[in-house]
Amino acid sequence: RVGGVWLAAGLMLGKLPSLSEIRFSNMQMGDSLLEALGEAVKKGVMDKVTKIKLMKNSDIGSRGVDSFLNAIAESRDGLPKLSELYLYNKAAGPCGLSVAAALGSGKLPCLKSFGVCFACCFDSAGMRAVGGVFKEGKCPPLLEILRFHYSRERADNASGPRPNFDPLLAELAEREGEIPGITEIDLSGGVIGKEGMCALAAILGRGNFPKLTRVCICSCHVENEALTAFADAFRSRENPNLTALVMNGNRFNKQGVAAFLNALPPQSLRGLSFLGLVGLSAQETDGNAASAELSALVQKAQSQGKLPLNCRVHY
């Protein structure tokens, strides 16, 4: 904890002019570290930093995250060379508004990969604000990877509500022009309902994210009805560029997968090479029989052109 503050002090004094990476893992760093780094950003002494990864520092909460991200937005030059920013913490809190402020500030021109993980528990306003950055075309121009995760096992507020990703997806779906850089969207551990799955289908099918190749929505309580709605929304759309759709650990069962594959139009996902459905057999009484049924469903879908013959399906 003290080491992090001393690092920030060294930056403020100009003692680390060539520092390019900041990584702290399992060191119980607290809010004071991020607040100090925020002051260093405002002073303009982190202009050469390219990567910041704060991994599993249990004492970092929403105060520190908000302070640091708002400092980026409020500073004159921000972090002009930063390409990766990941905050893996146990107590990040509902800091969606500060995430939106930083991503939409124009102060992260080289950012390629961004994530808030373990305790991404933005409220609805925060989700809409983050989505609004993309809807309005204000996201960092080089951004490729966007990750928001929530884990009850790793977050301090294990008894609190899971984050609802529907407002975020709804905003992304309303984007008019292209967001050309995004290649991966990873939303895991929250909740995605019927509205969110329909929005995801629009995101994939309208061509506004032409380079999007990987979507991960694991453990998001997606149920049969929402999965079928996702396929239904594809009836007038297609996405030949998507190569991986990972939906492990959700609440749909083999009947939901059957309805999904039945509703999916042929050739709509013709570039898909990986479909993740891990956890389905565990929901059934006879896991072996469920696996056999799923295998038959996949083979039928492939014979009908609904899944490519080379698509690997994990269940």
CSV table of C-alpha atoms in Angstrom, one decimal:
chain,number,residue,atom,x,y,z
A,1,ARG,CA,0.0,0.0,0.0
A,2,VAL,CA,2.8,2.4,0.9
A,3,GLY,CA,4.7,1.5,-2.2
A,4,GLY,CA,1.9,2.6,-4.4
A,5,VAL,CA,1.8,6.0,-2.8
A,6,TRP,CA,5.5,6.3,-3.0
A,7,LEU,CA,5.3,5.5,-6.7
A,8,ALA,CA,2.8,8.3,-7.2
A,9,ALA,CA,5.0,10.7,-5.2
A,10,GLY,CA,8.0,9.8,-7.4
A,11,LEU,CA,6.0,10.5,-10.5
A,12,MET,CA,4.9,13.9,-9.1
A,13,LEU,CA,8.5,14.8,-8.4
A,14,GLY,CA,9.6,13.8,-11.9
A,15,LYS,CA,11.8,10.9,-10.7
A,16,LEU,CA,10.3,8.4,-13.1
A,17,PRO,CA,10.2,10.2,-16.5
A,18,SER,CA,10.4,7.0,-18.6
A,19,LEU,CA,7.9,4.9,-16.6
A,20,SER,CA,5.7,3.0,-19.2
A,21,GLU,CA,3.9,0.3,-17.2
A,22,ILE,CA,2.2,0.2,-13.8
A,23,ARG,CA,1.1,-3.2,-12.4
A,24,PHE,CA,0.0,-4.0,-8.9
A,25,SER,CA,-1.4,-7.4,-8.0
A,26,ASN,CA,-2.6,-8.8,-4.7
A,27,MET,CA,-1.0,-6.0,-2.8
A,28,GLN,CA,-4.0,-4.6,-0.9
A,29,MET,CA,-3.7,-1.3,-2.6
A,30,GLY,CA,-6.4,1.1,-1.6
A,31,ASP,CA,-8.2,4.2,-2.9
A,32,SER,CA,-5.2,6.4,-1.9
A,33,LEU,CA,-3.2,4.9,-4.7
A,34,LEU,CA,-5.7,5.7,-7.4
A,35,GLU,CA,-6.3,9.2,-6.0
A,36,ALA,CA,-2.5,9.8,-6.0
A,37,LEU,CA,-2.2,8.5,-9.6
A,38,GLY,CA,-5.1,10.8,-10.6
A,39,GLU,CA,-3.1,13.8,-9.3
A,40,ALA,CA,-0.1,12.6,-11.3
A,41,VAL,CA,-2.3,12.5,-14.4
A,42,LYS,CA,-3.5,16.0,-13.8
A,43,LYS,CA,0.0,17.2,-13.5
A,44,GLY,CA,0.9,15.6,-16.8
A,45,VAL,CA,3.7,13.4,-15.5
A,46,MET,CA,2.2,10.1,-16.7
A,47,ASP,CA,2.4,11.0,-20.4
A,48,LYS,CA,4.7,8.0,-21.3
A,49,VAL,CA,2.6,5.3,-19.4
A,50,THR,CA,1.3,2.7,-21.9
A,51,LYS,CA,-0.2,0.1,-19.5
A,52,ILE,CA,-2.0,0.2,-16.2
A,53,LYS,CA,-3.2,-3.0,-14.6
A,54,LEU,CA,-4.4,-3.1,-11.0
A,55,MET,CA,-5.1,-6.8,-10.3
A,56,LYS,CA,-7.1,-8.1,-7.3
A,57,ASN,CA,-6.3,-5.2,-4.9
A,58,SER,CA,-9.1,-5.8,-2.5
A,59,ASP,CA,-9.1,-2.3,-0.8
A,60,ILE,CA,-9.7,-0.3,-4.0
A,61,GLY,CA,-13.3,1.0,-4.1
A,62,SER,CA,-15.5,3.3,-6.0
A,63,ARG,CA,-13.9,6.4,-4.5
A,64,GLY,CA,-10.5,5.6,-5.9
A,65,VAL,CA,-11.8,4.4,-9.2
A,66,ASP,CA,-14.0,7.5,-9.7
A,67,SER,CA,-11.2,9.8,-8.6
A,68,PHE,CA,-8.7,8.3,-11.1
A,69,LEU,CA,-11.0,8.1,-14.1
A,70,ASN,CA,-12.4,11.6,-13.5
A,71,ALA,CA,-8.9,12.9,-13.3
A,72,ILE,CA,-8.3,11.6,-16.7
A,73,ALA,CA,-11.3,13.4,-18.1
A,74,GLU,CA,-10.5,16.6,-16.3
A,75,SER,CA,-6.8,16.7,-17.1
A,76,ARG,CA,-5.4,18.8,-20.0
A,77,ASP,CA,-3.7,15.9,-21.8
A,78,GLY,CA,-5.0,12.7,-20.1
A,79,LEU,CA,-2.9,9.6,-20.8
A,80,PRO,CA,-1.9,10.1,-24.4
A,81,LYS,CA,0.1,6.8,-24.8
A,82,LEU,CA,-2.0,4.5,-22.7
A,83,SER,CA,-3.1,1.4,-24.6
A,84,GLU,CA,-4.3,-0.9,-21.8
A,85,LEU,CA,-6.3,-0.1,-18.7
A,86,TYR,CA,-7.6,-2.8,-16.4
A,87,LEU,CA,-9.1,-2.5,-12.9
A,88,TYR,CA,-9.5,-5.9,-11.4
A,89,ASN,CA,-10.8,-5.2,-7.9
A,90,LYS,CA,-13.1,-6.5,-5.3
A,91,ALA,CA,-14.9,-3.3,-4.5
A,92,ALA,CA,-15.1,-1.1,-7.5
A,93,GLY,CA,-18.7,0.0,-6.8
A,94,PRO,CA,-21.2,1.8,-9.1
A,95,CYS,CA,-18.6,3.9,-11.0
A,96,GLY,CA,-20.1,3.8,-14.4
A,97,LEU,CA,-20.4,7.5,-14.8
A,98,SER,CA,-16.7,8.0,-14.2
A,99,VAL,CA,-16.0,5.2,-16.8
A,100,ALA,CA,-18.1,7.1,-19.3
A,101,ALA,CA,-16.4,10.4,-18.5
A,102,ALA,CA,-12.9,8.9,-19.1
A,103,LEU,CA,-13.8,6.9,-22.2
A,104,GLY,CA,-15.7,9.9,-23.8
A,105,SER,CA,-13.2,12.6,-22.8
A,106,GLY,CA,-10.9,12.3,-25.8
A,107,LYS,CA,-8.0,12.0,-23.4
A,108,LEU,CA,-7.2,8.3,-24.2
A,109,PRO,CA,-6.4,8.5,-27.9
A,110,CYS,CA,-4.3,5.3,-27.9
A,111,LEU,CA,-6.4,3.1,-25.7
A,112,LYS,CA,-6.9,-0.4,-27.2
A,113,SER,CA,-8.1,-2.5,-24.3
A,114,PHE,CA,-10.2,-1.5,-21.3
A,115,GLY,CA,-11.8,-3.5,-18.5
A,116,VAL,CA,-13.5,-3.2,-15.1
A,117,CYS,CA,-13.6,-6.7,-13.6
A,118,PHE,CA,-14.7,-8.7,-10.6
A,119,ALA,CA,-16.8,-5.8,-9.2
A,120,CYS,CA,-18.3,-4.2,-12.2
A,121,CYS,CA,-21.6,-3.3,-10.6
A,122,PHE,CA,-22.6,-0.2,-12.4
A,123,ASP,CA,-26.2,1.0,-11.8
A,124,SER,CA,-28.6,1.6,-14.8
A,125,ALA,CA,-27.5,5.2,-15.1
A,126,GLY,CA,-23.9,4.2,-15.3
A,127,MET,CA,-24.6,1.5,-17.9
A,128,ARG,CA,-26.5,4.0,-20.1
A,129,ALA,CA,-23.8,6.5,-19.7
A,130,VAL,CA,-21.1,4.1,-20.8
A,131,GLY,CA,-23.3,2.9,-23.7
A,132,GLY,CA,-24.0,6.5,-24.6
A,133,VAL,CA,-20.3,7.1,-25.2
A,134,PHE,CA,-20.4,4.5,-28.0
A,135,LYS,CA,-23.8,5.6,-29.3
A,136,GLU,CA,-22.5,9.2,-29.7
A,137,GLY,CA,-19.2,8.0,-31.3
A,138,LYS,CA,-17.1,9.5,-28.5
A,139,CYS,CA,-15.2,6.3,-27.5
A,140,PRO,CA,-11.4,6.1,-27.9
A,141,PRO,CA,-10.7,5.8,-31.7
A,142,LEU,CA,-8.4,2.8,-31.4
A,143,LEU,CA,-10.4,0.8,-28.8
A,144,GLU,CA,-10.6,-2.9,-29.6
A,145,ILE,CA,-11.5,-4.8,-26.4
A,146,LEU,CA,-14.2,-3.9,-23.9
A,147,ARG,CA,-14.6,-6.0,-20.8
A,148,PHE,CA,-17.0,-5.6,-17.9
A,149,HIS,CA,-17.2,-8.5,-15.4
A,150,TYR,CA,-18.9,-9.2,-12.1
A,151,SER,CA,-18.2,-12.1,-9.8
A,152,ARG,CA,-20.1,-12.8,-6.6
A,153,GLU,CA,-17.2,-14.9,-5.4
A,154,ARG,CA,-14.7,-12.2,-5.8
A,155,ALA,CA,-16.7,-9.0,-5.2
A,156,ASP,CA,-17.2,-7.7,-1.7
A,157,ASN,CA,-20.9,-6.9,-2.2
A,158,ALA,CA,-21.8,-10.6,-2.8
A,159,SER,CA,-25.3,-10.1,-1.5
A,160,GLY,CA,-26.0,-7.1,-3.8
A,161,PRO,CA,-27.8,-7.2,-7.1
A,162,ARG,CA,-26.0,-8.3,-10.2
A,163,PRO,CA,-25.3,-5.5,-12.8
A,164,ASN,CA,-28.0,-5.3,-15.5
A,165,PHE,CA,-26.3,-5.1,-18.9
A,166,ASP,CA,-29.5,-4.4,-20.8
A,167,PRO,CA,-29.2,-0.6,-20.7
A,168,LEU,CA,-25.6,-0.8,-22.0
A,169,LEU,CA,-26.5,-3.1,-24.9
A,170,ALA,CA,-29.6,-1.0,-25.7
A,171,GLU,CA,-27.4,2.1,-26.1
A,172,LEU,CA,-24.8,0.3,-28.2
A,173,ALA,CA,-27.6,-1.0,-30.5
A,174,GLU,CA,-28.7,2.6,-31.2
A,175,ARG,CA,-25.4,3.7,-32.7
A,176,GLU,CA,-26.0,5.1,-36.1
A,177,GLY,CA,-22.6,5.0,-37.7
A,178,GLU,CA,-19.7,2.5,-37.5
A,179,ILE,CA,-17.5,1.9,-34.5
A,180,PRO,CA,-14.7,0.4,-36.7
A,181,GLY,CA,-12.2,-0.7,-34.1
A,182,ILE,CA,-14.1,-2.9,-31.6
A,183,THR,CA,-13.1,-6.6,-32.0
A,184,GLU,CA,-14.3,-8.0,-28.6
A,185,ILE,CA,-17.1,-7.3,-26.2
A,186,ASP,CA,-17.0,-9.3,-22.9
A,187,LEU,CA,-19.8,-9.0,-20.5
A,188,SER,CA,-19.9,-11.6,-17.8
A,189,GLY,CA,-21.5,-12.3,-14.4
A,190,GLY,CA,-24.4,-9.8,-14.7
A,191,VAL,CA,-27.9,-10.1,-16.1
A,192,ILE,CA,-29.0,-9.9,-19.7
A,193,GLY,CA,-32.7,-10.2,-20.4
A,194,LYS,CA,-34.8,-10.4,-23.5
A,195,GLU,CA,-34.3,-6.7,-24.3
A,196,GLY,CA,-30.6,-7.0,-24.0
A,197,MET,CA,-30.4,-10.1,-26.2
A,198,CYS,CA,-32.5,-8.4,-28.9
A,199,ALA,CA,-30.1,-5.4,-28.6
A,200,LEU,CA,-27.1,-7.7,-29.0
A,201,ALA,CA,-28.6,-9.2,-32.1
A,202,ALA,CA,-29.0,-5.7,-33.5
A,203,ILE,CA,-25.4,-4.9,-32.6
A,204,LEU,CA,-24.2,-8.0,-34.4
A,205,GLY,CA,-26.6,-7.7,-37.4
A,206,ARG,CA,-26.6,-4.0,-38.3
A,207,GLY,CA,-22.9,-3.8,-39.3
A,208,ASN,CA,-22.1,-0.9,-37.0
A,209,PHE,CA,-19.3,-2.9,-35.4
A,210,PRO,CA,-17.7,-4.4,-38.6
A,211,LYS,CA,-14.6,-5.8,-36.9
A,212,LEU,CA,-16.4,-7.4,-33.9
A,213,THR,CA,-15.3,-11.0,-33.9
A,214,ARG,CA,-15.8,-12.2,-30.3
A,215,VAL,CA,-18.7,-11.8,-27.9
A,216,CYS,CA,-18.7,-13.3,-24.4
A,217,ILE,CA,-21.8,-13.2,-22.2
A,218,CYS,CA,-21.0,-15.9,-19.6
A,219,SER,CA,-23.1,-16.4,-16.4
A,220,CYS,CA,-25.5,-13.6,-17.3
A,221,HIS,CA,-28.8,-15.4,-16.4
A,222,VAL,CA,-29.8,-15.7,-20.0
A,223,GLU,CA,-32.9,-17.8,-20.1
A,224,ASN,CA,-34.7,-19.8,-22.9
A,225,GLU,CA,-37.0,-16.9,-23.9
A,226,ALA,CA,-34.1,-14.4,-24.2
A,227,LEU,CA,-32.0,-16.8,-26.2
A,228,THR,CA,-34.8,-17.5,-28.7
A,229,ALA,CA,-35.5,-13.7,-29.0
A,230,PHE,CA,-31.8,-13.3,-29.9
A,231,ALA,CA,-32.2,-15.7,-32.8
A,232,ASP,CA,-35.5,-14.2,-33.8
A,233,ALA,CA,-33.9,-10.8,-34.1
A,234,PHE,CA,-31.5,-12.3,-36.6
A,235,ARG,CA,-34.2,-13.2,-39.1
A,236,SER,CA,-33.5,-10.1,-41.2
A,237,ARG,CA,-29.8,-9.8,-40.2
A,238,GLU,CA,-26.5,-11.5,-40.6
A,239,ASN,CA,-23.0,-11.2,-39.3
A,240,PRO,CA,-20.3,-13.0,-41.3
A,241,ASN,CA,-17.5,-11.6,-39.2
A,242,LEU,CA,-18.3,-13.1,-35.8
A,243,THR,CA,-16.0,-16.0,-35.0
A,244,ALA,CA,-16.7,-16.7,-31.3
A,245,LEU,CA,-19.9,-16.5,-29.3
A,246,VAL,CA,-19.4,-17.6,-25.7
A,247,MET,CA,-22.5,-18.1,-23.6
A,248,ASN,CA,-21.3,-20.5,-20.9
A,249,GLY,CA,-23.0,-20.8,-17.5
A,250,ASN,CA,-26.4,-19.3,-18.4
A,251,ARG,CA,-29.9,-20.4,-17.5
A,252,PHE,CA,-31.1,-21.8,-20.8
A,253,ASN,CA,-31.3,-25.5,-21.3
A,254,LYS,CA,-31.3,-27.9,-24.2
A,255,GLN,CA,-34.8,-26.9,-25.1
A,256,GLY,CA,-33.7,-23.3,-25.3
A,257,VAL,CA,-30.7,-24.2,-27.5
A,258,ALA,CA,-33.1,-26.2,-29.8
A,259,ALA,CA,-35.4,-23.2,-30.1
A,260,PHE,CA,-32.4,-20.9,-30.7
A,261,LEU,CA,-31.0,-23.1,-33.5
A,262,ASN,CA,-34.4,-23.6,-35.0
A,263,ALA,CA,-35.0,-19.8,-35.1
A,264,LEU,CA,-31.6,-18.9,-36.4
A,265,PRO,CA,-31.6,-18.2,-40.1
A,266,PRO,CA,-29.2,-20.2,-42.4
A,267,GLN,CA,-25.9,-18.4,-43.1
A,268,SER,CA,-26.6,-15.6,-40.6
A,269,LEU,CA,-23.5,-16.6,-38.6
A,270,ARG,CA,-21.5,-18.2,-41.3
A,271,GLY,CA,-18.1,-17.1,-40.0
A,272,LEU,CA,-18.7,-18.6,-36.5
A,273,SER,CA,-15.9,-21.0,-35.5
A,274,PHE,CA,-16.7,-21.3,-31.8
A,275,LEU,CA,-19.9,-21.5,-29.8
A,276,GLY,CA,-19.6,-21.9,-26.1
A,277,LEU,CA,-22.6,-23.5,-24.2
A,278,VAL,CA,-20.7,-25.1,-21.3
A,279,GLY,CA,-22.9,-25.9,-18.3
A,280,LEU,CA,-26.0,-27.1,-20.1
A,281,SER,CA,-25.5,-30.8,-19.4
A,282,ALA,CA,-25.1,-30.1,-15.7
A,283,GLN,CA,-28.7,-28.8,-15.7
A,284,GLU,CA,-30.1,-32.1,-16.9
A,285,THR,CA,-30.7,-35.2,-14.9
A,286,ASP,CA,-28.7,-37.4,-17.2
A,287,GLY,CA,-25.7,-35.5,-18.4
A,288,ASN,CA,-24.6,-38.1,-21.0
A,289,ALA,CA,-28.1,-38.2,-22.6
A,290,ALA,CA,-28.2,-34.4,-22.6
A,291,SER,CA,-24.8,-34.2,-24.3
A,292,ALA,CA,-26.0,-36.7,-27.0
A,293,GLU,CA,-29.1,-34.6,-27.6
A,294,LEU,CA,-27.1,-31.4,-27.9
A,295,SER,CA,-24.7,-33.1,-30.3
A,296,ALA,CA,-27.6,-34.1,-32.5
A,297,LEU,CA,-29.0,-30.6,-32.4
A,298,VAL,CA,-25.7,-29.2,-33.5
A,299,GLN,CA,-25.3,-31.7,-36.3
A,300,LYS,CA,-28.8,-30.9,-37.5
A,301,ALA,CA,-28.1,-27.1,-37.4
A,302,GLN,CA,-24.8,-27.6,-39.4
A,303,SER,CA,-26.6,-29.7,-42.0
A,304,GLN,CA,-29.2,-26.9,-42.4
A,305,GLY,CA,-26.5,-24.3,-42.8
A,306,LYS,CA,-27.4,-22.6,-39.5
A,307,LEU,CA,-23.9,-23.3,-38.1
A,308,PRO,CA,-20.8,-23.7,-40.2
A,309,LEU,CA,-19.5,-27.2,-40.5
A,310,ASN,CA,-16.2,-26.2,-38.9
A,311,CYS,CA,-17.8,-24.5,-35.9
A,312,ARG,CA,-16.6,-26.0,-32.6
A,313,VAL,CA,-19.4,-26.2,-30.1
A,314,HIS,CA,-18.5,-26.7,-26.4
A,315,TYR,CA,-21.1,-27.9,-24.0
